[in-house]
Amino acid sequence: EAGVAQSPRYKIIEKRQSVAFWCNPISGHATLYWYQQILGQGPKLLIQFQNNGVVDDSQLPKDRFSAERLKGVDSTLKIQPAKLEDSAVYLCASRGLPNRYNEQFFGPGTRLTVL
Amino acid sequence: SQKIEQNSEALNIQEGKTATLTCNYTNYSPAYLQWYRQDPGRGPVFLLLIRENEKEKRKERLKVTFDTTLKQSLFHITASQPADSATYLCAQGGYQKVTFGTGTKLQVIP
């Protein structure tokens, strides 16, 4: 079973530029998450999708961040314009049907550096 | 609001000893707690889940406990090995939302 794919793995941009990240979840997983992980901290949920609908985006800075999940499969996360404090690893995770573990499967992340 | 704390940023332990990591939650009781392992440059990997009505769970050399009175979960690695060195994340949640702690970086010294 293929895991969660993310691209790019690394991105360096200047502040005020735009950037987009892509995630392909595990096949058949209806739930998809985007997290921001700042160095030395735990993952912070930005947005959660159930199929192509948003379940929770309460911590998404909507003035600069946007995300979509067209057709309930792949997802993109965009930052426009980027700020220095957006430097972090952006993790995508997916989860299948609820089971005894409710585990999330994470991708390798995209490391963003904003200069 | 949901809050979960891992009170040790780093823990160094000698090989062969038992490592014990602590996770505390406040404000309300989560339906379950999860523990994940994260290696540098990688996403977290699920290890164990324990529900609020369970006292203890085991998986090979791993053991997790859930004390709803103390609002605390303990994560134990017995007979620790250098390969166990990683950051361990505690996460609490219900069905829909999971909140992660800041993690504890474990270093097992040969």
Short mmCIF file of C-alpha atoms in Angstrom, two decimals:
data_model
loop_
_atom_site.label_atom_id
_atom_site.label_comp_id
_atom_site.label_asym_id
_atom_site.label_seq_id
_atom_site.Cartn_x
_atom_site.Cartn_y
_atom_site.Cartn_z
CA GLU A 1 0.00 0.00 0.00
CA ALA A 2 1.49 3.33 -1.05
CA GLY A 3 1.81 5.94 1.65
CA VAL A 4 0.87 9.61 1.69
CA ALA A 5 2.77 11.51 -0.96
CA GLN A 6 3.74 15.16 -0.67
CA SER A 7 5.59 17.54 -2.95
CA PRO A 8 7.78 19.39 -3.04
CA ARG A 9 9.92 18.17 -0.16
CA TYR A 10 11.67 21.49 0.25
CA LYS A 11 10.84 25.04 -0.77
CA ILE A 12 12.65 28.32 -0.21
CA ILE A 13 10.86 31.57 -1.03
CA GLU A 14 11.10 35.25 -0.27
CA LYS A 15 8.53 36.84 2.02
CA ARG A 16 5.43 38.10 0.23
CA GLN A 17 5.80 35.40 -2.44
CA SER A 18 3.27 32.66 -2.98
CA VAL A 19 3.75 28.92 -2.55
CA ALA A 20 1.65 25.80 -3.01
CA PHE A 21 1.99 22.32 -1.57
CA TRP A 22 0.44 19.16 -2.92
CA CYS A 23 -0.73 16.03 -1.11
CA ASN A 24 -1.93 12.67 -2.40
CA PRO A 25 -3.46 10.63 0.45
CA ILE A 26 -3.64 6.89 0.76
CA SER A 27 -6.16 5.51 -1.71
CA GLY A 28 -9.63 5.33 -0.26
CA HIS A 29 -8.93 7.54 2.75
CA ALA A 30 -11.80 10.00 3.11
CA THR A 31 -10.25 12.18 5.80
CA LEU A 32 -7.31 14.44 4.97
CA TYR A 33 -5.45 16.79 7.28
CA TRP A 34 -2.95 19.59 6.80
CA TYR A 35 -0.69 20.39 9.75
CA GLN A 36 1.93 23.05 10.36
CA GLN A 37 4.89 21.95 12.45
CA ILE A 38 7.26 24.67 13.60
CA LEU A 39 10.68 23.50 14.72
CA GLY A 40 10.56 22.09 18.24
CA GLN A 41 6.76 21.99 18.37
CA GLY A 42 4.08 19.44 17.72
CA PRO A 43 1.94 19.43 14.58
CA LYS A 44 -0.79 22.09 14.61
CA LEU A 45 -3.93 21.33 12.63
CA LEU A 46 -4.62 23.84 9.88
CA ILE A 47 -7.51 22.19 8.09
CA GLN A 48 -9.35 18.89 8.01
CA PHE A 49 -11.34 17.57 5.04
CA GLN A 50 -13.89 14.80 4.95
CA ASN A 51 -14.02 13.82 1.27
CA ASN A 52 -14.10 17.26 -0.38
CA GLY A 53 -15.85 19.07 2.46
CA VAL A 54 -14.14 21.09 5.20
CA VAL A 55 -14.68 19.70 8.71
CA ASP A 56 -12.42 22.07 10.66
CA ASP A 57 -10.44 25.10 9.50
CA SER A 58 -10.61 27.07 12.75
CA GLN A 59 -6.83 27.46 12.95
CA LEU A 60 -6.23 28.26 9.29
CA PRO A 61 -5.09 31.89 8.78
CA LYS A 62 -7.65 32.51 6.09
CA ASP A 63 -6.27 35.89 5.08
CA ARG A 64 -3.23 34.16 3.58
CA PHE A 65 -3.78 30.41 3.62
CA SER A 66 -6.18 28.47 1.46
CA ALA A 67 -6.72 24.78 0.81
CA GLU A 68 -8.84 22.70 -1.45
CA ARG A 69 -9.54 19.07 -2.06
CA LEU A 70 -11.16 18.70 -5.41
CA LYS A 71 -12.91 15.40 -6.10
CA GLY A 72 -12.15 14.27 -2.56
CA VAL A 73 -8.71 12.89 -3.38
CA ASP A 74 -5.64 15.12 -3.84
CA SER A 75 -5.31 18.35 -1.92
CA THR A 76 -3.35 21.57 -2.27
CA LEU A 77 -2.43 24.08 0.41
CA LYS A 78 -1.50 27.59 -0.67
CA ILE A 79 0.09 30.49 1.14
CA GLN A 80 -0.24 33.94 -0.40
CA PRO A 81 1.60 36.08 0.59
CA ALA A 82 4.10 34.25 2.77
CA LYS A 83 5.49 35.69 5.98
CA LEU A 84 8.71 34.86 7.82
CA GLU A 85 6.72 33.10 10.56
CA ASP A 86 5.33 30.66 8.00
CA SER A 87 8.69 28.88 7.96
CA ALA A 88 7.81 25.37 9.09
CA VAL A 89 7.21 21.83 7.92
CA TYR A 90 3.79 21.30 6.37
CA LEU A 91 2.52 17.80 6.97
CA CYS A 92 -0.32 16.10 5.21
CA ALA A 93 -2.04 13.12 6.81
CA SER A 94 -4.93 10.90 5.88
CA ARG A 95 -7.17 8.50 7.75
CA GLY A 96 -9.50 5.76 6.64
CA LEU A 97 -12.76 4.64 8.16
CA PRO A 98 -12.93 4.88 11.97
CA ASN A 99 -11.42 1.81 13.57
CA ARG A 100 -9.94 0.77 16.88
CA TYR A 101 -6.83 2.88 16.34
CA ASN A 102 -8.07 5.99 14.49
CA GLU A 103 -4.53 6.36 13.29
CA GLN A 104 -3.44 9.05 10.93
CA PHE A 105 -0.92 8.25 8.22
CA PHE A 106 1.49 11.08 7.60
CA GLY A 107 3.44 12.06 4.55
CA PRO A 108 7.11 13.12 4.77
CA GLY A 109 6.22 16.81 4.86
CA THR A 110 7.29 19.89 2.94
CA ARG A 111 9.92 22.03 4.63
CA LEU A 112 9.22 25.70 3.84
CA THR A 113 11.80 28.40 4.45
CA VAL A 114 10.68 32.00 4.06
CA LEU A 115 13.54 34.50 3.73
CA SER B 1 -9.91 24.86 24.74
CA GLN B 2 -8.18 21.54 24.34
CA LYS B 3 -4.69 21.53 25.76
CA ILE B 4 -2.16 18.75 25.96
CA GLU B 5 1.32 19.01 27.43
CA GLN B 6 4.41 16.89 27.34
CA ASN B 7 6.46 18.23 30.17
CA SER B 8 9.87 17.03 29.04
CA GLU B 9 11.40 18.50 25.94
CA ALA B 10 14.23 15.99 26.04
CA LEU B 11 15.06 12.79 27.87
CA ASN B 12 18.40 10.99 27.87
CA ILE B 13 18.49 7.40 29.03
CA GLN B 14 21.02 4.59 29.13
CA GLU B 15 20.55 1.66 26.80
CA GLY B 16 18.66 -1.19 28.45
CA LYS B 17 16.78 1.04 30.89
CA THR B 18 13.08 1.86 30.77
CA ALA B 19 12.19 5.23 29.29
CA THR B 20 9.07 6.90 30.69
CA LEU B 21 7.46 9.83 28.91
CA THR B 22 4.61 11.89 30.36
CA CYS B 23 1.60 13.48 28.70
CA ASN B 24 -0.86 15.68 30.62
CA TYR B 25 -4.17 17.06 29.42
CA THR B 26 -6.37 19.78 30.88
CA ASN B 27 -9.90 21.16 30.66
CA TYR B 28 -11.66 18.00 29.65
CA SER B 29 -11.20 14.26 29.24
CA PRO B 30 -10.39 13.10 25.73
CA ALA B 31 -12.04 10.02 24.33
CA TYR B 32 -8.61 8.56 23.67
CA LEU B 33 -4.91 9.30 23.66
CA GLN B 34 -2.48 8.30 20.95
CA TRP B 35 1.28 8.10 20.85
CA TYR B 36 3.30 8.70 17.70
CA ARG B 37 6.98 8.46 16.91
CA GLN B 38 8.67 11.05 14.70
CA ASP B 39 12.15 10.71 13.26
CA PRO B 40 14.05 13.73 11.86
CA GLY B 41 12.84 14.72 8.42
CA ARG B 42 9.86 12.37 8.54
CA GLY B 43 6.20 12.51 9.41
CA PRO B 44 4.91 11.01 12.66
CA VAL B 45 4.16 7.28 12.77
CA PHE B 46 1.37 5.87 14.91
CA LEU B 47 2.36 3.59 17.78
CA LEU B 48 -0.47 3.06 20.26
CA LEU B 49 -3.96 4.24 21.20
CA ILE B 50 -5.55 4.00 24.63
CA ARG B 51 -9.18 4.84 25.34
CA GLU B 52 -10.53 6.63 28.39
CA ASN B 53 -12.02 3.42 29.79
CA GLU B 54 -8.73 1.53 29.49
CA LYS B 55 -5.99 1.54 32.09
CA GLU B 56 -3.12 0.07 30.13
CA LYS B 57 -2.13 -1.03 26.63
CA ARG B 58 0.94 -2.95 25.51
CA LYS B 59 2.68 -3.56 22.22
CA GLU B 60 5.96 -5.43 22.27
CA ARG B 61 8.34 -3.28 24.38
CA LEU B 62 5.87 -0.40 24.55
CA LYS B 63 3.34 0.24 27.30
CA VAL B 64 0.96 3.14 27.71
CA THR B 65 -1.26 3.97 30.68
CA PHE B 66 -4.20 6.35 31.03
CA ASP B 67 -5.06 7.86 34.41
CA THR B 68 -8.22 9.96 34.16
CA THR B 69 -7.89 11.07 37.80
CA LEU B 70 -4.45 12.54 37.25
CA LYS B 71 -5.35 13.52 33.65
CA GLN B 72 -2.17 11.88 32.53
CA SER B 73 -0.81 9.25 30.19
CA LEU B 74 2.54 7.56 30.66
CA PHE B 75 4.42 5.97 27.77
CA HIS B 76 7.07 3.39 28.62
CA ILE B 77 9.74 1.81 26.44
CA THR B 78 11.33 -1.13 28.20
CA ALA B 79 14.83 -2.41 27.42
CA SER B 80 15.46 0.75 25.43
CA GLN B 81 17.78 0.66 22.41
CA PRO B 82 19.64 3.38 20.51
CA ALA B 83 17.18 2.77 17.64
CA ASP B 84 14.41 4.03 19.93
CA SER B 85 15.95 7.51 19.80
CA ALA B 86 13.32 9.80 18.28
CA THR B 87 10.72 12.39 19.21
CA TYR B 88 7.56 10.94 20.73
CA LEU B 89 4.31 12.84 20.35
CA CYS B 90 1.22 12.48 22.47
CA ALA B 91 -2.12 13.30 20.85
CA GLN B 92 -5.57 13.56 22.37
CA GLY B 93 -8.86 13.54 20.64
CA GLY B 94 -12.33 12.42 19.96
CA TYR B 95 -13.66 11.12 16.70
CA GLN B 96 -13.09 14.16 14.57
CA LYS B 97 -10.32 16.27 16.05
CA VAL B 98 -6.88 15.30 17.30
CA THR B 99 -4.57 17.74 19.12
CA PHE B 100 -0.86 17.02 19.40
CA GLY B 101 1.52 17.82 22.20
CA THR B 102 4.91 19.39 21.64
CA GLY B 103 6.78 16.10 21.83
CA THR B 104 9.60 14.66 23.91
CA LYS B 105 12.93 13.99 22.25
CA LEU B 106 14.31 10.71 23.54
CA GLN B 107 17.99 9.91 23.26
CA VAL B 108 19.09 6.38 24.18
CA ILE B 109 22.78 6.33 24.96
CA PRO B 110 24.73 3.14 24.17
#
